Coordinates of C-alpha atoms in Angstrom, one line a residue:
Chain A
M1 CA 21.6 75.1 3.3
L2 CA 25.2 75.5 4.5
E3 CA 24.0 78.7 6.2
I4 CA 21.3 76.8 8.1
I5 CA 23.9 74.2 9.1
S6 CA 26.4 76.8 10.3
N7 CA 23.7 78.6 12.3
Y8 CA 21.8 75.7 13.8
W9 CA 24.2 72.8 13.9
L10 CA 24.2 72.9 17.7
T11 CA 20.4 72.7 17.8
F12 CA 20.5 69.7 15.5
L13 CA 23.1 68.1 17.7
I14 CA 21.9 68.7 21.2
G15 CA 18.6 70.7 21.0
Q16 CA 18.2 73.6 23.4
Y17 CA 20.9 72.2 25.9
P18 CA 22.3 73.7 28.1
N19 CA 19.7 76.5 28.1
G20 CA 16.8 73.9 27.8
P21 CA 16.4 70.2 27.8
L22 CA 18.8 67.9 26.0
G23 CA 17.5 67.1 22.5
G24 CA 18.5 66.7 18.9
L25 CA 20.8 63.9 17.6
A26 CA 22.1 63.3 21.2
M27 CA 18.6 62.4 22.4
T28 CA 17.9 60.3 19.4
M29 CA 21.0 58.3 20.1
I30 CA 20.2 57.9 23.7
V31 CA 16.7 56.7 23.0
A32 CA 17.9 54.4 20.2
V33 CA 20.7 52.9 22.3
L34 CA 18.5 52.4 25.3
S35 CA 15.8 50.7 23.3
I36 CA 18.2 48.4 21.5
L37 CA 20.0 47.4 24.8
M38 CA 16.7 46.7 26.5
S39 CA 15.0 45.0 23.5
F40 CA 17.9 42.6 22.8
P41 CA 17.7 40.4 26.0
I42 CA 13.9 40.4 25.7
A43 CA 14.1 39.3 22.1
I44 CA 16.5 36.5 23.0
G45 CA 14.0 35.4 25.7
I46 CA 11.0 35.4 23.3
A47 CA 13.1 33.5 20.7
M48 CA 14.0 30.9 23.4
A49 CA 10.3 30.6 24.3
R50 CA 9.3 30.2 20.7
L51 CA 11.7 27.2 20.4
S52 CA 10.8 25.8 23.8
A53 CA 9.8 22.2 24.4
W54 CA 6.7 23.4 26.2
G55 CA 3.7 24.0 23.9
W56 CA 2.0 26.6 26.1
L57 CA 5.2 28.7 26.1
R58 CA 5.6 28.5 22.4
M59 CA 1.9 29.5 21.9
A60 CA 2.1 32.4 24.3
S61 CA 5.3 33.8 22.9
A62 CA 4.0 33.4 19.3
A63 CA 0.8 35.2 20.2
L64 CA 2.7 38.1 21.8
S65 CA 5.1 38.4 18.9
S66 CA 2.3 38.3 16.3
F67 CA 0.2 40.9 18.2
V68 CA 3.0 43.4 18.6
R69 CA 4.1 43.0 15.0
G70 CA 0.5 43.4 13.8
I71 CA -0.1 46.9 15.2
P72 CA 1.4 50.1 13.9
L73 CA 4.2 51.5 16.0
L74 CA 2.5 54.9 16.2
M75 CA -0.5 53.3 17.8
L76 CA 1.7 51.4 20.3
I77 CA 3.4 54.7 21.3
F78 CA 0.0 56.4 21.9
W79 CA -1.2 53.3 23.8
C80 CA 1.9 53.3 26.1
Y81 CA 1.5 57.1 26.5
F82 CA -2.0 56.6 27.9
V83 CA -1.9 53.2 29.5
I84 CA 1.4 53.2 31.4
P85 CA 0.3 56.1 33.7
I86 CA -3.0 54.3 34.4
M87 CA -1.3 51.0 35.1
T88 CA 1.6 52.2 37.2
G89 CA 0.0 55.3 38.8
Y90 CA 3.1 57.3 37.8
A91 CA 3.2 60.1 35.3
V92 CA 5.8 58.7 32.9
S93 CA 7.7 61.2 30.7
G94 CA 7.5 61.1 27.0
F95 CA 11.1 59.9 26.9
W96 CA 10.4 56.8 28.9
T97 CA 7.1 56.2 27.1
L98 CA 9.0 56.2 23.8
V99 CA 11.8 53.9 25.1
A100 CA 9.1 51.5 26.4
A101 CA 7.2 51.4 23.1
L102 CA 10.3 51.0 21.0
T103 CA 11.6 48.3 23.3
I104 CA 8.4 46.2 23.0
Y105 CA 8.1 46.8 19.3
E106 CA 11.7 46.0 18.4
A107 CA 11.9 43.0 20.8
A108 CA 9.0 41.4 18.8
Y109 CA 10.8 41.9 15.4
L110 CA 14.2 41.1 16.7
S111 CA 13.0 37.9 18.3
E112 CA 11.9 36.6 14.9
V113 CA 15.4 37.3 13.5
I114 CA 17.1 35.6 16.4
R115 CA 14.7 32.6 16.4
A116 CA 15.6 32.0 12.7
G117 CA 19.3 32.2 13.6
M118 CA 18.9 29.7 16.5
A119 CA 16.8 27.3 14.4
A120 CA 19.5 27.4 11.7
V121 CA 22.4 26.3 14.0
P122 CA 23.0 22.6 13.0
K123 CA 21.6 20.1 15.4
G124 CA 25.1 18.5 15.7
Q125 CA 26.3 21.6 17.5
T126 CA 23.8 21.1 20.3
E127 CA 24.4 17.4 20.4
A128 CA 28.2 17.9 20.7
A129 CA 27.8 20.3 23.6
R130 CA 25.2 18.0 25.3
S131 CA 27.4 14.9 24.7
L132 CA 30.2 16.6 26.6
G133 CA 27.9 17.0 29.6
G134 CA 26.8 20.6 28.9
G135 CA 23.4 21.6 30.3
Y136 CA 20.6 23.5 28.4
F137 CA 21.7 27.0 29.4
L138 CA 25.4 26.5 29.0
T139 CA 24.8 25.0 25.5
L140 CA 22.5 27.9 24.6
R141 CA 24.9 30.6 26.0
S142 CA 28.2 29.2 24.7
V143 CA 27.4 27.2 21.6
V144 CA 24.0 28.2 20.1
L145 CA 23.6 31.9 20.7
P146 CA 27.2 33.0 19.7
Q147 CA 26.7 31.2 16.3
A148 CA 23.1 32.2 15.8
L149 CA 23.6 35.9 16.6
F150 CA 26.6 36.1 14.4
N151 CA 24.9 34.4 11.5
V152 CA 21.9 36.8 11.6
L153 CA 24.0 39.9 12.2
P154 CA 22.7 41.5 8.9
G155 CA 19.1 41.1 10.1
I156 CA 20.0 42.4 13.5
T157 CA 21.7 45.4 11.8
S158 CA 18.4 46.1 10.0
Q159 CA 16.5 46.1 13.2
F160 CA 19.0 48.5 14.8
I161 CA 18.6 50.9 11.9
S162 CA 14.8 50.7 12.1
T163 CA 15.0 51.6 15.8
I164 CA 17.1 54.6 15.1
K165 CA 14.7 55.9 12.4
E166 CA 11.6 55.0 14.5
T167 CA 12.8 57.3 17.3
S168 CA 11.5 60.1 15.1
L169 CA 7.9 59.1 16.0
G170 CA 8.7 60.4 19.5
Y171 CA 7.9 63.7 17.9
V172 CA 4.1 63.0 18.3
I173 CA 4.5 62.8 22.1
A174 CA 6.8 65.7 22.2
V175 CA 10.1 63.9 22.9
N176 CA 12.9 66.3 22.3
E177 CA 14.8 64.3 19.7
L178 CA 16.3 65.0 16.3
T179 CA 13.0 65.5 14.3
F180 CA 11.7 67.7 17.1
A181 CA 14.8 69.8 16.9
A182 CA 14.5 70.1 13.1
N183 CA 10.9 71.2 13.5
Q184 CA 12.0 73.9 15.9
V185 CA 14.6 75.1 13.4
N186 CA 11.9 75.1 10.7
N187 CA 9.6 77.1 12.9
Q188 CA 12.3 79.8 13.4
L189 CA 13.1 80.0 9.7
L190 CA 9.6 79.6 8.4
T191 CA 10.5 79.8 4.7
Q192 CA 13.0 76.9 4.1
P193 CA 11.3 73.6 5.1
L194 CA 12.7 71.7 2.1
Q195 CA 16.3 72.6 3.2
V196 CA 15.7 71.9 6.9
F197 CA 14.2 68.5 6.3
T198 CA 16.8 67.6 3.7
I199 CA 19.4 68.2 6.4
L200 CA 17.3 66.1 8.8
A201 CA 17.2 63.2 6.2
A202 CA 20.9 63.5 5.6
I203 CA 21.7 63.1 9.3
Y204 CA 19.5 60.0 9.7
F205 CA 21.0 58.5 6.6
L206 CA 24.6 59.1 7.7
L207 CA 23.9 57.6 11.1
C208 CA 22.3 54.5 9.7
F209 CA 24.8 54.1 6.9
L210 CA 27.7 54.3 9.3
L211 CA 26.2 51.8 11.7
S212 CA 25.4 49.4 8.9
R213 CA 29.0 49.7 7.4
G214 CA 30.5 49.4 10.8
L215 CA 28.7 46.2 11.7
S216 CA 29.3 44.6 8.3
A217 CA 33.0 45.4 8.6
L218 CA 33.0 43.7 12.0
E219 CA 31.2 40.7 10.5
F220 CA 33.7 40.4 7.7
S221 CA 36.7 40.5 10.0
I222 CA 35.3 37.8 12.3
R223 CA 34.5 35.6 9.3
R224 CA 38.0 35.9 8.1
K225 CA 39.5 35.2 11.5
R226 CA 37.4 32.0 11.8
G227 CA 38.2 30.8 8.3
L228 CA 34.6 31.1 7.2
I229 CA 35.2 32.9 3.9
Chain B
M1 CA 37.6 -12.3 30.0
T2 CA 37.1 -11.2 33.6
A3 CA 37.3 -7.5 33.1
P4 CA 34.3 -5.7 34.5
V5 CA 31.4 -4.9 32.2
I6 CA 31.3 -1.2 31.4
V7 CA 28.4 -1.0 29.0
R8 CA 25.4 -3.3 29.1
F9 CA 22.3 -3.4 26.9
D10 CA 19.5 -5.5 28.2
Q11 CA 16.6 -6.2 25.8
V12 CA 16.7 -2.7 24.4
N13 CA 13.8 -1.8 22.0
K14 CA 13.3 1.5 20.2
W15 CA 10.8 2.7 17.7
Y16 CA 10.6 5.7 15.4
G17 CA 6.9 5.8 15.0
Q18 CA 6.1 2.4 13.4
N19 CA 9.7 1.7 12.5
H20 CA 11.2 -0.8 15.0
V21 CA 14.9 0.4 14.9
L22 CA 16.3 -1.6 17.8
Q23 CA 14.8 -5.0 18.5
D24 CA 15.7 -6.8 21.7
V25 CA 19.3 -5.8 21.7
S26 CA 21.4 -7.3 24.4
L27 CA 25.1 -6.7 24.6
E28 CA 27.9 -6.4 27.1
V29 CA 31.1 -4.5 26.6
A30 CA 33.9 -5.1 29.1
K31 CA 36.5 -2.6 30.2
G32 CA 39.4 -2.3 27.6
E33 CA 37.4 -3.9 24.8
V34 CA 37.4 -2.5 21.3
V35 CA 34.0 -3.4 19.7
V36 CA 33.4 -2.6 16.1
V37 CA 29.8 -2.3 15.0
C38 CA 29.0 -2.7 11.4
G39 CA 26.1 -3.5 9.1
P40 CA 24.1 -2.1 6.2
S41 CA 22.8 1.5 6.3
G42 CA 19.6 1.8 8.3
S43 CA 20.4 -1.3 10.4
G44 CA 20.4 0.7 13.7
K45 CA 24.2 1.0 14.3
S46 CA 24.3 4.7 15.0
T47 CA 21.1 4.6 17.0
L48 CA 22.6 1.8 19.1
I49 CA 25.6 3.8 20.2
R50 CA 23.6 7.1 20.5
T51 CA 21.5 5.4 23.2
I52 CA 24.6 4.9 25.4
N53 CA 24.9 8.6 26.2
A54 CA 21.1 9.2 25.9
L55 CA 21.3 11.2 22.7
E56 CA 18.5 8.9 21.7
P57 CA 15.7 7.7 24.2
I58 CA 14.6 4.1 24.2
Q59 CA 11.2 2.7 24.8
K60 CA 11.9 -0.7 26.4
G61 CA 14.7 -2.4 28.1
S62 CA 17.7 -0.8 29.7
V63 CA 21.2 0.5 28.9
T64 CA 23.7 0.6 31.8
L65 CA 26.9 2.6 31.8
N66 CA 29.4 2.0 34.6
G67 CA 26.5 0.7 36.7
T68 CA 24.2 3.7 36.1
A69 CA 20.9 3.2 34.3
V70 CA 21.3 5.6 31.4
H71 CA 17.6 6.1 30.8
G72 CA 16.6 5.9 34.4
K73 CA 14.4 8.6 35.9
G74 CA 16.8 10.1 38.4
T75 CA 19.9 9.9 36.3
D76 CA 21.9 13.1 36.0
L77 CA 22.6 13.0 32.3
N78 CA 25.1 15.9 32.3
K79 CA 27.2 14.0 34.8
L80 CA 26.8 10.7 33.0
R81 CA 27.8 12.1 29.7
Q82 CA 31.1 13.3 31.2
S83 CA 32.1 9.7 31.5
V84 CA 31.6 8.8 27.9
G85 CA 33.3 10.4 24.9
F86 CA 31.4 10.7 21.7
V87 CA 32.9 11.4 18.2
F88 CA 30.5 12.3 15.5
Q89 CA 30.6 11.6 11.7
Q90 CA 30.4 15.3 11.0
F91 CA 33.0 16.3 13.7
N92 CA 30.7 19.0 15.1
L93 CA 33.6 21.2 16.3
F94 CA 32.4 24.6 17.5
P95 CA 33.3 26.9 14.6
H96 CA 33.4 30.0 16.7
M97 CA 36.1 28.7 19.0
S98 CA 39.8 28.1 18.4
V99 CA 41.1 24.5 18.5
L100 CA 42.4 25.0 22.0
D101 CA 39.1 26.4 23.2
N102 CA 37.2 23.5 21.6
V103 CA 39.3 21.1 23.6
T104 CA 39.2 23.0 26.9
F105 CA 35.5 23.8 26.6
A106 CA 34.3 20.8 28.7
P107 CA 37.0 20.8 31.3
I108 CA 36.7 24.6 32.0
R109 CA 33.0 25.3 31.4
I110 CA 31.5 22.0 32.5
Q111 CA 34.0 20.5 35.0
K112 CA 35.1 23.9 36.3
R113 CA 38.8 23.0 36.2
P114 CA 41.4 25.7 36.4
R115 CA 42.2 27.1 32.9
A116 CA 46.0 26.4 33.2
E117 CA 45.4 22.8 34.1
A118 CA 42.8 22.4 31.3
E119 CA 45.1 24.0 28.7
A120 CA 48.0 21.8 29.7
L121 CA 45.8 18.7 29.3
A122 CA 44.5 20.1 25.9
R123 CA 48.0 20.7 24.6
E124 CA 49.0 17.1 25.6
L125 CA 46.0 15.7 23.8
L126 CA 46.5 17.8 20.7
A127 CA 50.1 16.6 20.6
R128 CA 48.9 13.1 20.9
V129 CA 46.6 13.5 17.8
G130 CA 49.5 15.3 16.0
L131 CA 48.0 18.8 16.0
A132 CA 50.1 20.6 18.6
E133 CA 50.9 23.5 16.2
K134 CA 47.2 24.1 15.4
E135 CA 45.9 25.1 18.8
G136 CA 45.3 28.7 17.8
S137 CA 43.6 27.9 14.5
F138 CA 39.8 27.9 14.0
P139 CA 38.1 24.8 12.7
G140 CA 37.3 26.6 9.4
F141 CA 41.0 26.5 8.5
L142 CA 41.5 22.7 9.1
S143 CA 41.0 19.8 6.8
G144 CA 38.3 17.2 7.6
G145 CA 40.9 14.8 9.0
Q146 CA 42.4 17.4 11.2
Q147 CA 38.9 18.5 12.4
Q148 CA 38.1 14.9 13.3
R149 CA 41.4 14.5 15.2
V150 CA 40.6 17.7 17.2
A151 CA 37.1 16.2 17.9
I152 CA 38.8 13.1 19.3
A153 CA 41.0 15.3 21.5
R154 CA 37.9 17.2 22.7
A155 CA 36.2 13.9 23.6
L156 CA 39.3 12.7 25.5
A157 CA 39.6 16.0 27.4
L158 CA 37.0 14.7 29.9
R159 CA 39.2 11.6 30.5
P160 CA 36.2 9.3 29.8
P161 CA 36.6 5.6 30.5
V162 CA 34.7 4.8 27.3
I163 CA 34.6 6.5 23.9
L164 CA 32.0 6.0 21.2
F165 CA 32.7 6.6 17.5
D166 CA 29.8 7.1 15.1
E167 CA 31.2 6.6 11.6
P168 CA 34.2 8.8 12.3
T169 CA 35.7 8.5 8.8
S170 CA 32.6 8.4 6.7
A171 CA 32.6 12.1 5.9
L172 CA 36.3 12.3 5.1
D173 CA 38.1 12.3 1.8
P174 CA 39.8 9.0 1.3
E175 CA 43.3 10.4 1.8
M176 CA 42.4 11.6 5.3
V177 CA 40.9 8.4 6.6
G178 CA 44.3 7.0 7.5
E179 CA 45.3 9.8 9.9
V180 CA 42.1 9.4 11.9
L181 CA 42.3 5.6 12.0
Q182 CA 45.9 5.9 13.2
V183 CA 44.8 8.0 16.2
M184 CA 42.0 5.5 16.9
K185 CA 44.4 2.6 16.7
S186 CA 46.8 4.2 19.2
L187 CA 43.9 4.7 21.6
A188 CA 42.9 1.1 21.2
R189 CA 46.4 -0.1 21.9
D190 CA 46.5 2.1 25.1
G191 CA 43.6 0.0 26.4
M192 CA 40.8 2.5 25.9
T193 CA 37.3 1.0 25.9
M194 CA 35.9 1.8 22.4
I195 CA 32.7 1.1 20.6
C196 CA 33.1 2.1 16.9
V197 CA 30.5 2.2 14.3
T198 CA 32.6 2.0 11.1
H199 CA 32.9 0.4 7.7
E200 CA 36.7 0.4 8.0
M201 CA 37.2 -3.4 7.9
G202 CA 41.0 -3.0 8.1
F203 CA 40.6 -1.2 11.4
A204 CA 38.2 -3.9 12.7
R205 CA 40.6 -6.7 11.8
E206 CA 43.7 -5.0 13.2
V207 CA 42.6 -3.7 16.6
G208 CA 39.0 -4.9 17.1
D209 CA 38.4 -7.5 19.9
R210 CA 34.9 -8.2 18.7
V211 CA 32.8 -7.4 15.6
I212 CA 29.0 -6.9 16.0
F213 CA 27.0 -7.2 12.8
M214 CA 23.6 -5.6 12.8
D215 CA 20.7 -5.9 10.4
Q216 CA 17.2 -4.4 10.6
G217 CA 17.6 -3.4 14.2
R218 CA 19.0 -6.7 15.5
I219 CA 22.4 -7.9 16.4
V220 CA 22.8 -10.8 14.0
V221 CA 26.4 -11.7 14.7
D222 CA 28.7 -11.1 17.7
T223 CA 32.1 -12.7 17.1
T224 CA 35.8 -12.2 16.8
P225 CA 37.3 -10.4 13.8
E226 CA 39.0 -13.6 12.6
L227 CA 35.8 -15.6 12.5
F228 CA 33.9 -12.6 11.1
F229 CA 36.2 -12.0 8.1
D230 CA 37.7 -15.5 7.5
A231 CA 34.8 -17.8 8.2
P232 CA 31.5 -15.8 7.9
D233 CA 28.8 -18.4 8.4
H234 CA 25.8 -16.0 8.1
P235 CA 24.6 -15.3 4.5
R236 CA 23.8 -11.7 5.3
V237 CA 27.3 -11.1 6.6
R238 CA 28.8 -12.7 3.4
R239 CA 26.7 -10.4 1.2
F240 CA 27.7 -7.4 3.3
L241 CA 31.4 -8.3 3.2
S242 CA 31.4 -8.7 -0.6
D243 CA 29.6 -5.4 -0.9
V244 CA 32.1 -3.6 1.3
R245 CA 35.1 -5.2 -0.5
G246 CA 33.5 -4.4 -3.9
E247 CA 33.6 -0.7 -3.0
H248 CA 37.3 -0.6 -2.5

């Protein structure tokens, strides 16, 4: 296994680059970070809509969120792969198809986590901000969201980790990411699939583990600073 | 008294479903007055003061603050609320902000004042409530009494002509009640217009100009502290006073 790592570490890390397209862990990170960054504001928007005073907006956002959470991600990826070119008239690369599918999928799950966090902020917090003359958006931005997002940080961490792992499904539409790179290595070696895919698993695990530990360390230090422990 | 009326209730009615929580309430509070509102639990005291800054809607009648119809259609509530401070039973400080940021929140974020000016005012107010050295602390590190004093400073930061207190000492341990009442008394002596829902009868007697007694959504008695405590002529008030005194 160490031999595989020493021979192919660069393929695992960046794919065929610079002799071919960028891939491997680097591409996995790019897809994951882009999807997370794009799904986050959408998720906040859906969560706001689900707690809105307008019934039609609550219903529409609940329907959207239930629909997306009710279909398999793989199906959503295929669906984006075939539908986005028809709808937009552009040939969209596998990369952007994957980012779009992950963004939609994660936004739906993340919105539920964020909605729970917003609903759990005590009503007195909103009343305090409103009684000082703060409007809806200022209250949301400065009082509700900072507390809500912080309180559901463990749930948000889980969704981030899911996103990282789900980038591996990009393999089915030939996105050059980490699983794709591992498969290329496996095709060259032919006889050691167990070792190659163990290395693949170890890389995903390390990445997710470090992210999870990093965010929980951040949470702990903020809690201590605010006197909440 | 010829001071101008600052808060006026005119035949205010409010229902929660079938529950008639404010019944034909009419009341005038003049500038500089300290009005103490008391009464048994569920009598509508908190609801009464929460209608003044429109935290609670009303169904009939009108509440006027500084000449503005609080529940009027075109009323800019965010602007109106800047002219009336509100202190909550549960303090409701923002736990993710330092004490200084809690007090400067409204001046900076809502009134768009320069940070330096807002911080100077906040420090002055924190010194006034005896918490100058706590400006960098987060609310989680403060006792209940300290949190409530910060909450008073936060309400004062908008320099409101009126300040409303909704049972400000009811959530406090007994040994912390005094420090909050002291701040409230000093405000009263400085001529602040105050409407206080409280069971602190000592406070009412010492600095109150008037005592309002409510029962079942109605104002039953509106009188001076002397008459209220020394010569209560209403049987409901006598029962209430003996209950309150029995507790202590």
